[in-house]
Amino acid sequence: MGRQLSLKLVNADLSGLSGLHDIYVEMGVKGSSTKMKSSVCKKTKSPSWPSYDKNKITTIVKDDDVVELLVRSLKSFRADPILGVCNLKVSEIPQAATAGHEMNVRQPLLLNAEHAGHITISVSLAGQSSQPEQQPQQQPQPQPQPQPQPQQQPQPQPQ
């Protein structure tokens, strides 16, 4: 059984880039063929996406799923290069967003294991977790250690 994840793009900071880019984001659950492309923010290093349906993804996920966000630069005559990657584990979505409430989350963007900037997304996760509720484990009570008894010396018997 899955949970409903709603994720909206808010903005990104790629100020370490040289030059301005036409930036968009591909979003989807890792391993799934369903991907969504956002609208393109033209000539910027700090894109900000309007609240259009095109900038939002709603999908059913499991707790062990990973949502992948690929920040790309739109190119006319060649493949769109990746400017940054964000992998968000569903199990690590903050507790405040797991009751169906929207919450803005700022995540790092990486490119070749190097910091490439940040992306802010609005996330909401509704439904029951498929992982069992963690019950606090009781610590076993230490057993009292038997105290060594002093050895008694045999008393000489009177003759």
mmCIF file of C-alpha atoms in Angstrom:
data_model
loop_
_atom_site.group_PDB
_atom_site.id
_atom_site.type_symbol
_atom_site.label_atom_id
_atom_site.label_comp_id
_atom_site.label_asym_id
_atom_site.label_seq_id
_atom_site.Cartn_x
_atom_site.Cartn_y
_atom_site.Cartn_z
ATOM 1 C CA MET A 1 0.000 0.000 0.000
ATOM 2 C CA GLY A 2 1.351 3.412 -0.913
ATOM 3 C CA ARG A 3 1.069 6.984 0.230
ATOM 4 C CA GLN A 4 0.216 10.056 -1.833
ATOM 5 C CA LEU A 5 3.160 12.388 -2.345
ATOM 6 C CA SER A 6 2.612 15.924 -3.643
ATOM 7 C CA LEU A 7 5.724 17.843 -4.554
ATOM 8 C CA LYS A 8 5.852 21.389 -5.982
ATOM 9 C CA LEU A 9 8.911 23.260 -7.147
ATOM 10 C CA VAL A 10 9.471 26.563 -5.359
ATOM 11 C CA ASN A 11 12.938 27.829 -6.320
ATOM 12 C CA ALA A 12 16.596 26.932 -6.724
ATOM 13 C CA ASP A 13 19.927 28.615 -6.124
ATOM 14 C CA LEU A 14 22.659 27.747 -8.610
ATOM 15 C CA SER A 15 24.682 30.933 -8.115
ATOM 16 C CA GLY A 16 27.955 29.030 -8.489
ATOM 17 C CA LEU A 17 27.255 28.507 -12.198
ATOM 18 C CA SER A 18 28.968 30.598 -14.809
ATOM 19 C CA GLY A 19 26.612 32.386 -17.168
ATOM 20 C CA LEU A 20 22.826 32.336 -17.265
ATOM 21 C CA HIS A 21 20.794 29.254 -18.132
ATOM 22 C CA ASP A 22 17.293 28.282 -19.238
ATOM 23 C CA ILE A 23 16.547 25.966 -16.311
ATOM 24 C CA TYR A 24 13.923 23.275 -15.849
ATOM 25 C CA VAL A 25 13.532 20.253 -13.568
ATOM 26 C CA GLU A 26 12.693 16.632 -14.334
ATOM 27 C CA MET A 27 10.921 14.989 -11.373
ATOM 28 C CA GLY A 28 9.975 11.400 -10.749
ATOM 29 C CA VAL A 29 10.352 8.367 -8.524
ATOM 30 C CA LYS A 30 13.673 6.611 -9.128
ATOM 31 C CA GLY A 31 13.155 3.409 -11.091
ATOM 32 C CA SER A 32 9.804 4.566 -12.497
ATOM 33 C CA SER A 33 9.407 5.457 -16.150
ATOM 34 C CA THR A 34 7.005 8.294 -15.292
ATOM 35 C CA LYS A 35 8.847 11.616 -15.250
ATOM 36 C CA MET A 36 7.472 15.128 -15.234
ATOM 37 C CA LYS A 37 9.160 18.230 -16.674
ATOM 38 C CA SER A 38 8.630 21.638 -15.134
ATOM 39 C CA SER A 39 8.241 24.891 -16.970
ATOM 40 C CA VAL A 40 11.465 26.576 -18.100
ATOM 41 C CA CYS A 41 12.850 29.585 -16.239
ATOM 42 C CA LYS A 42 14.759 31.647 -18.817
ATOM 43 C CA LYS A 43 18.246 33.139 -18.438
ATOM 44 C CA THR A 44 18.782 32.712 -14.695
ATOM 45 C CA LYS A 45 20.900 31.128 -11.970
ATOM 46 C CA SER A 46 18.105 31.395 -9.414
ATOM 47 C CA PRO A 47 14.934 30.007 -10.972
ATOM 48 C CA SER A 48 11.602 30.448 -9.239
ATOM 49 C CA TRP A 49 8.658 28.381 -10.445
ATOM 50 C CA PRO A 50 5.053 29.596 -10.438
ATOM 51 C CA SER A 51 2.403 27.364 -8.832
ATOM 52 C CA TYR A 52 1.240 25.805 -12.087
ATOM 53 C CA ASP A 53 0.259 22.153 -12.321
ATOM 54 C CA LYS A 54 3.233 21.733 -14.664
ATOM 55 C CA ASN A 55 5.550 22.424 -11.716
ATOM 56 C CA LYS A 56 3.895 19.869 -9.459
ATOM 57 C CA ILE A 57 3.928 16.088 -9.277
ATOM 58 C CA THR A 58 1.457 13.939 -7.361
ATOM 59 C CA THR A 59 2.170 10.240 -7.215
ATOM 60 C CA ILE A 60 1.803 7.164 -5.046
ATOM 61 C CA VAL A 61 5.027 6.209 -3.249
ATOM 62 C CA LYS A 62 6.300 3.696 -0.720
ATOM 63 C CA ASP A 63 8.484 4.589 2.252
ATOM 64 C CA ASP A 64 11.586 3.111 0.609
ATOM 65 C CA ASP A 65 11.122 5.089 -2.657
ATOM 66 C CA VAL A 66 13.447 7.912 -3.692
ATOM 67 C CA VAL A 67 12.187 10.992 -5.531
ATOM 68 C CA GLU A 68 14.761 12.220 -8.026
ATOM 69 C CA LEU A 69 14.972 15.846 -9.154
ATOM 70 C CA LEU A 70 17.256 16.578 -12.105
ATOM 71 C CA VAL A 71 17.936 20.280 -12.647
ATOM 72 C CA ARG A 72 18.773 20.783 -16.326
ATOM 73 C CA SER A 73 19.769 23.534 -18.723
ATOM 74 C CA LEU A 74 17.667 23.667 -21.912
ATOM 75 C CA LYS A 75 19.806 23.465 -25.065
ATOM 76 C CA SER A 76 18.511 23.667 -28.621
ATOM 77 C CA PHE A 77 20.907 21.461 -30.534
ATOM 78 C CA ARG A 78 22.329 18.999 -28.016
ATOM 79 C CA ALA A 79 21.350 17.001 -24.948
ATOM 80 C CA ASP A 80 20.283 19.118 -21.979
ATOM 81 C CA PRO A 81 23.127 18.993 -19.439
ATOM 82 C CA ILE A 82 22.387 18.251 -15.785
ATOM 83 C CA LEU A 83 23.213 21.181 -13.494
ATOM 84 C CA GLY A 84 22.374 19.405 -10.242
ATOM 85 C CA VAL A 85 20.692 16.329 -8.762
ATOM 86 C CA CYS A 86 18.593 15.985 -5.613
ATOM 87 C CA ASN A 87 17.523 12.564 -4.304
ATOM 88 C CA LEU A 88 14.846 12.819 -1.629
ATOM 89 C CA LYS A 89 14.112 9.627 0.304
ATOM 90 C CA VAL A 90 10.415 9.362 1.129
ATOM 91 C CA SER A 91 11.334 7.932 4.545
ATOM 92 C CA GLU A 92 13.299 11.134 5.311
ATOM 93 C CA ILE A 93 10.492 13.596 4.575
ATOM 94 C CA PRO A 94 10.076 15.717 7.731
ATOM 95 C CA GLN A 95 7.370 14.562 10.126
ATOM 96 C CA ALA A 96 5.493 17.872 9.780
ATOM 97 C CA ALA A 97 4.822 17.098 6.088
ATOM 98 C CA THR A 98 3.635 13.541 6.645
ATOM 99 C CA ALA A 99 0.137 14.379 7.889
ATOM 100 C CA GLY A 100 -0.894 15.845 4.542
ATOM 101 C CA HIS A 101 0.369 19.344 5.448
ATOM 102 C CA GLU A 102 2.532 21.196 2.924
ATOM 103 C CA MET A 103 6.016 22.061 4.060
ATOM 104 C CA ASN A 104 8.861 23.803 2.242
ATOM 105 C CA VAL A 105 12.045 21.755 2.293
ATOM 106 C CA ARG A 106 15.440 23.041 1.140
ATOM 107 C CA GLN A 107 17.637 20.288 -0.254
ATOM 108 C CA PRO A 108 21.214 20.308 -1.573
ATOM 109 C CA LEU A 109 21.889 19.842 -5.273
ATOM 110 C CA LEU A 110 24.911 17.740 -6.181
ATOM 111 C CA LEU A 111 26.788 17.357 -9.439
ATOM 112 C CA ASN A 112 29.513 14.706 -9.635
ATOM 113 C CA ALA A 113 29.421 14.439 -5.812
ATOM 114 C CA GLU A 114 30.168 18.173 -5.527
ATOM 115 C CA HIS A 115 27.851 20.820 -4.075
ATOM 116 C CA ALA A 116 26.071 22.585 -6.957
ATOM 117 C CA GLY A 117 23.468 24.647 -5.089
ATOM 118 C CA HIS A 118 20.099 24.164 -3.381
ATOM 119 C CA ILE A 119 16.525 23.520 -4.420
ATOM 120 C CA THR A 120 13.433 24.357 -2.377
ATOM 121 C CA ILE A 121 10.362 22.206 -2.822
ATOM 122 C CA SER A 122 6.968 22.168 -1.162
ATOM 123 C CA VAL A 123 6.200 18.616 -0.071
ATOM 124 C CA SER A 124 3.167 16.866 1.393
ATOM 125 C CA LEU A 125 2.796 13.164 2.189
ATOM 126 C CA ALA A 126 -0.601 11.691 3.039
ATOM 127 C CA GLY A 127 -1.622 8.196 4.114
ATOM 128 C CA GLN A 128 -0.330 5.559 6.466
ATOM 129 C CA SER A 129 3.315 4.585 6.522
ATOM 130 C CA SER A 130 3.965 1.065 5.307
ATOM 131 C CA GLN A 131 6.650 0.700 7.939
ATOM 132 C CA PRO A 132 5.472 -0.506 11.324
ATOM 133 C CA GLU A 133 5.410 2.083 14.060
ATOM 134 C CA GLN A 134 8.634 1.927 16.014
ATOM 135 C CA GLN A 135 7.869 0.852 19.547
ATOM 136 C CA PRO A 136 10.362 1.983 22.116
ATOM 137 C CA GLN A 137 12.335 -1.028 23.166
ATOM 138 C CA GLN A 138 12.558 -1.708 26.845
ATOM 139 C CA GLN A 139 16.046 -2.001 28.081
ATOM 140 C CA PRO A 140 16.638 -5.265 29.876
ATOM 141 C CA GLN A 141 17.033 -4.730 33.574
ATOM 142 C CA PRO A 142 20.529 -5.631 34.701
ATOM 143 C CA GLN A 143 20.524 -8.749 36.799
ATOM 144 C CA PRO A 144 22.172 -8.274 40.171
ATOM 145 C CA GLN A 145 25.551 -9.883 40.197
ATOM 146 C CA PRO A 146 26.017 -12.307 43.078
ATOM 147 C CA GLN A 147 28.500 -10.907 45.503
ATOM 148 C CA PRO A 148 31.355 -13.260 46.260
ATOM 149 C CA GLN A 149 30.977 -14.628 49.763
ATOM 150 C CA PRO A 150 34.050 -14.422 51.927
ATOM 151 C CA GLN A 151 35.431 -17.857 52.399
ATOM 152 C CA GLN A 152 35.271 -19.040 55.953
ATOM 153 C CA GLN A 153 38.286 -20.672 57.480
ATOM 154 C CA PRO A 154 37.465 -23.913 59.300
ATOM 155 C CA GLN A 155 37.587 -23.314 63.032
ATOM 156 C CA PRO A 156 39.836 -25.700 64.983
ATOM 157 C CA GLN A 157 37.704 -27.850 67.172
ATOM 158 C CA PRO A 158 38.608 -27.923 70.890
ATOM 159 C CA GLN A 159 39.916 -31.255 72.026
#
